[in-house]
Structure formats: structure tokens, C-alpha cells
PDB file of N, CA and C in Angstrom:
ATOM      1  N   MET A  67       0.830  -1.205   0.000  1.00 62.00           N
ATOM      2  CA  MET A  67       0.000   0.000   0.000  1.00 62.00           C
ATOM      3  C   MET A  67       0.870   1.264   0.000  1.00 62.00           C
ATOM      4  N   GLU A  68       1.970   1.218   0.771  1.00 76.00           N
ATOM      5  CA  GLU A  68       2.837   2.394   0.802  1.00 76.00           C
ATOM      6  C   GLU A  68       3.447   2.661  -0.573  1.00 76.00           C
ATOM      7  N   VAL A  69       3.799   1.579  -1.277  1.00 78.00           N
ATOM      8  CA  VAL A  69       4.383   1.748  -2.609  1.00 78.00           C
ATOM      9  C   VAL A  69       3.358   2.368  -3.547  1.00 78.00           C
ATOM     10  N   PHE A  70       2.097   1.957  -3.420  1.00 75.00           N
ATOM     11  CA  PHE A  70       1.047   2.511  -4.275  1.00 75.00           C
ATOM     12  C   PHE A  70       0.885   4.008  -4.027  1.00 75.00           C
ATOM     13  N   LEU A  71       0.889   4.393  -2.753  1.00 72.00           N
ATOM     14  CA  LEU A  71       0.745   5.817  -2.429  1.00 72.00           C
ATOM     15  C   LEU A  71       1.933   6.603  -2.967  1.00 72.00           C
ATOM     16  N   TRP A  72       3.143   6.032  -2.857  1.00 73.00           N
ATOM     17  CA  TRP A  72       4.325   6.736  -3.350  1.00 73.00           C
ATOM     18  C   TRP A  72       4.242   6.909  -4.864  1.00 73.00           C
ATOM     19  N   LYS A  73       3.818   5.851  -5.566  1.00 79.00           N
ATOM     20  CA  LYS A  73       3.697   5.958  -7.022  1.00 79.00           C
ATOM     21  C   LYS A  73       2.631   6.984  -7.385  1.00 79.00           C
ATOM     22  N   TYR A  74       1.536   7.005  -6.635  1.00 74.00           N
ATOM     23  CA  TYR A  74       0.455   7.948  -6.948  1.00 74.00           C
ATOM     24  C   TYR A  74       0.920   9.384  -6.738  1.00 74.00           C
ATOM     25  N   GLU A  75       1.685   9.611  -5.650  1.00 81.00           N
ATOM     26  CA  GLU A  75       2.168  10.969  -5.394  1.00 81.00           C
ATOM     27  C   GLU A  75       3.144  11.403  -6.477  1.00 81.00           C
ATOM     28  N   SER A  76       4.054  10.513  -6.878  1.00 82.00           N
ATOM     29  CA  SER A  76       5.015  10.871  -7.921  1.00 82.00           C
ATOM     30  C   SER A  76       4.282  11.116  -9.236  1.00 82.00           C
ATOM     31  N   TRP A  77       3.212  10.355  -9.500  1.00 80.00           N
ATOM     32  CA  TRP A  77       2.440  10.571 -10.728  1.00 80.00           C
ATOM     33  C   TRP A  77       1.740  11.920 -10.672  1.00 80.00           C
ATOM     34  N   GLN A  78       1.225  12.297  -9.504  1.00 82.00           N
ATOM     35  CA  GLN A  78       0.569  13.602  -9.375  1.00 82.00           C
ATOM     36  C   GLN A  78       1.552  14.723  -9.663  1.00 82.00           C
ATOM     37  N   ILE A  79       2.787  14.591  -9.156  1.00 82.00           N
ATOM     38  CA  ILE A  79       3.790  15.635  -9.380  1.00 82.00           C
ATOM     39  C   ILE A  79       4.101  15.745 -10.871  1.00 82.00           C
ATOM     40  N   GLN A  80       4.272  14.614 -11.556  1.00 86.00           N
ATOM     41  CA  GLN A  80       4.560  14.651 -12.990  1.00 86.00           C
ATOM     42  C   GLN A  80       3.374  15.243 -13.743  1.00 86.00           C
ATOM     43  N   ASN A  81       2.145  14.863 -13.351  1.00 88.00           N
ATOM     44  CA  ASN A  81       0.962  15.372 -14.025  1.00 88.00           C
ATOM     45  C   ASN A  81       0.846  16.873 -13.820  1.00 88.00           C
ATOM     46  N   LEU A  82       1.187  17.359 -12.623  1.00 90.00           N
ATOM     47  CA  LEU A  82       1.131  18.794 -12.352  1.00 90.00           C
ATOM     48  C   LEU A  82       2.108  19.542 -13.252  1.00 90.00           C
ATOM     49  N   GLY A  83       3.293  18.965 -13.458  1.00 90.00           N
ATOM     50  CA  GLY A  83       4.266  19.596 -14.342  1.00 90.00           C
ATOM     51  C   GLY A  83       3.747  19.669 -15.771  1.00 90.00           C
ATOM     52  N   LEU A  84       3.077  18.606 -16.224  1.00 91.00           N
ATOM     53  CA  LEU A  84       2.530  18.613 -17.577  1.00 91.00           C
ATOM     54  C   LEU A  84       1.443  19.671 -17.701  1.00 91.00           C
ATOM     55  N   ILE A  85       0.609  19.808 -16.669  1.00 90.00           N
ATOM     56  CA  ILE A  85      -0.464  20.804 -16.719  1.00 90.00           C
ATOM     57  C   ILE A  85       0.119  22.213 -16.774  1.00 90.00           C
ATOM     58  N   VAL A  86       1.159  22.468 -15.977  1.00 92.00           N
ATOM     59  CA  VAL A  86       1.774  23.796 -15.979  1.00 92.00           C
ATOM     60  C   VAL A  86       2.374  24.099 -17.348  1.00 92.00           C
ATOM     61  N   THR A  87       3.074  23.125 -17.931  1.00 93.00           N
ATOM     62  CA  THR A  87       3.665  23.332 -19.253  1.00 93.00           C
ATOM     63  C   THR A  87       2.589  23.587 -20.289  1.00 93.00           C
ATOM     64  N   PHE A  88       1.472  22.844 -20.213  1.00 92.00           N
ATOM     65  CA  PHE A  88       0.381  23.021 -21.164  1.00 92.00           C
ATOM     66  C   PHE A  88      -0.234  24.404 -21.015  1.00 92.00           C
ATOM     67  N   LEU A  89      -0.419  24.851 -19.775  1.00 92.00           N
ATOM     68  CA  LEU A  89      -1.015  26.178 -19.559  1.00 92.00           C
ATOM     69  C   LEU A  89      -0.092  27.263 -20.096  1.00 92.00           C
ATOM     70  N   GLN A  90       1.214  27.124 -19.888  1.00 93.00           N
ATOM     71  CA  GLN A  90       2.153  28.130 -20.379  1.00 93.00           C
ATOM     72  C   GLN A  90       2.100  28.210 -21.900  1.00 93.00           C
ATOM     73  N   SER A  91       2.131  27.058 -22.582  1.00 92.00           N
ATOM     74  CA  SER A  91       2.101  27.061 -24.047  1.00 92.00           C
ATOM     75  C   SER A  91       0.752  27.573 -24.538  1.00 92.00           C
ATOM     76  N   PHE A  92      -0.333  27.250 -23.819  1.00 88.00           N
ATOM     77  CA  PHE A  92      -1.663  27.703 -24.231  1.00 88.00           C
ATOM     78  C   PHE A  92      -1.773  29.215 -24.089  1.00 88.00           C
ATOM     79  N   LEU A  93      -1.251  29.754 -22.984  1.00 88.00           N
ATOM     80  CA  LEU A  93      -1.322  31.206 -22.786  1.00 88.00           C
ATOM     81  C   LEU A  93      -0.491  31.922 -23.848  1.00 88.00           C
ATOM     82  N   LYS A  94       0.681  31.392 -24.170  1.00 88.00           N
ATOM     83  CA  LYS A  94       1.505  32.009 -25.215  1.00 88.00           C
ATOM     84  C   LYS A  94       0.761  31.990 -26.545  1.00 88.00           C
ATOM     85  N   TYR A  95       0.139  30.859 -26.882  1.00 83.00           N
ATOM     86  CA  TYR A  95      -0.557  30.737 -28.163  1.00 83.00           C
ATOM     87  C   TYR A  95      -1.789  31.626 -28.191  1.00 83.00           C
ATOM     88  N   PHE A  96      -2.425  31.837 -27.022  1.00 79.00           N
ATOM     89  CA  PHE A  96      -3.688  32.572 -26.996  1.00 79.00           C
ATOM     90  C   PHE A  96      -3.461  34.075 -26.971  1.00 79.00           C
ATOM     91  N   PHE A  97      -2.399  34.528 -26.277  1.00 78.00           N
ATOM     92  CA  PHE A  97      -2.232  35.966 -26.088  1.00 78.00           C
ATOM     93  C   PHE A  97      -1.346  36.606 -27.155  1.00 78.00           C
ATOM     94  N   ILE A  98      -0.384  35.878 -27.706  1.00 71.00           N
ATOM     95  CA  ILE A  98       0.514  36.483 -28.697  1.00 71.00           C
ATOM     96  C   ILE A  98      -0.245  36.889 -29.969  1.00 71.00           C
ATOM     97  N   PRO A  99      -1.121  36.049 -30.548  1.00 64.00           N
ATOM     98  CA  PRO A  99      -1.841  36.455 -31.755  1.00 64.00           C
ATOM     99  C   PRO A  99      -2.804  37.610 -31.485  1.00 64.00           C
ATOM    100  N   SER A 100      -3.327  37.732 -30.257  1.00 62.00           N
ATOM    101  CA  SER A 100      -4.288  38.791 -29.969  1.00 62.00           C
ATOM    102  C   SER A 100      -3.577  40.113 -29.695  1.00 62.00           C
ATOM    103  N   ASN A 101      -2.248  40.085 -29.539  1.00 59.00           N
ATOM    104  CA  ASN A 101      -1.482  41.310 -29.296  1.00 59.00           C
ATOM    105  C   ASN A 101      -0.330  41.417 -30.295  1.00 59.00           C
ATOM    106  N   PRO A 102      -0.608  41.624 -31.561  1.00 58.00           N
ATOM    107  CA  PRO A 102       0.472  41.719 -32.556  1.00 58.00           C
ATOM    108  C   PRO A 102       1.256  43.017 -32.409  1.00 58.00           C
ATOM    109  N   GLU A 103       0.678  44.025 -31.738  1.00 62.00           N
ATOM    110  CA  GLU A 103       1.352  45.316 -31.604  1.00 62.00           C
ATOM    111  C   GLU A 103       2.397  45.303 -30.500  1.00 62.00           C
ATOM    112  N   SER A 104       2.434  44.230 -29.703  1.00 54.00           N
ATOM    113  CA  SER A 104       3.373  44.179 -28.581  1.00 54.00           C
ATOM    114  C   SER A 104       4.802  43.976 -29.080  1.00 54.00           C
ATOM    115  N   LYS A 105       4.982  43.459 -30.281  1.00 51.00           N
ATOM    116  CA  LYS A 105       6.328  43.239 -30.812  1.00 51.00           C
ATOM    117  C   LYS A 105       6.937  44.568 -31.279  1.00 51.00           C
TER     118      LYS A 105
END
């Protein structure tokens, strides 16, 4: 049971990293085209 909890926690950490990376790329894709004058 302890091994299962450890694997689940490590999976949550990896999943959180993927979500953060996805949000960063999504925000870049969403805001850059709407602000062409910022360049």
C-alpha cells in the first residue's frame, strides 16, 4: 500500500508539471496572436 501511495504521489507531481507546461504554451498561443502590436 505504501508503494502505491508513493507511485500515486510521484504521478501527481509529474501530471502537475505537464499541466503547468500546457497552460504556459496555451497562454503564449492565446495571447501572442491577440497582441500583434506588442512586438
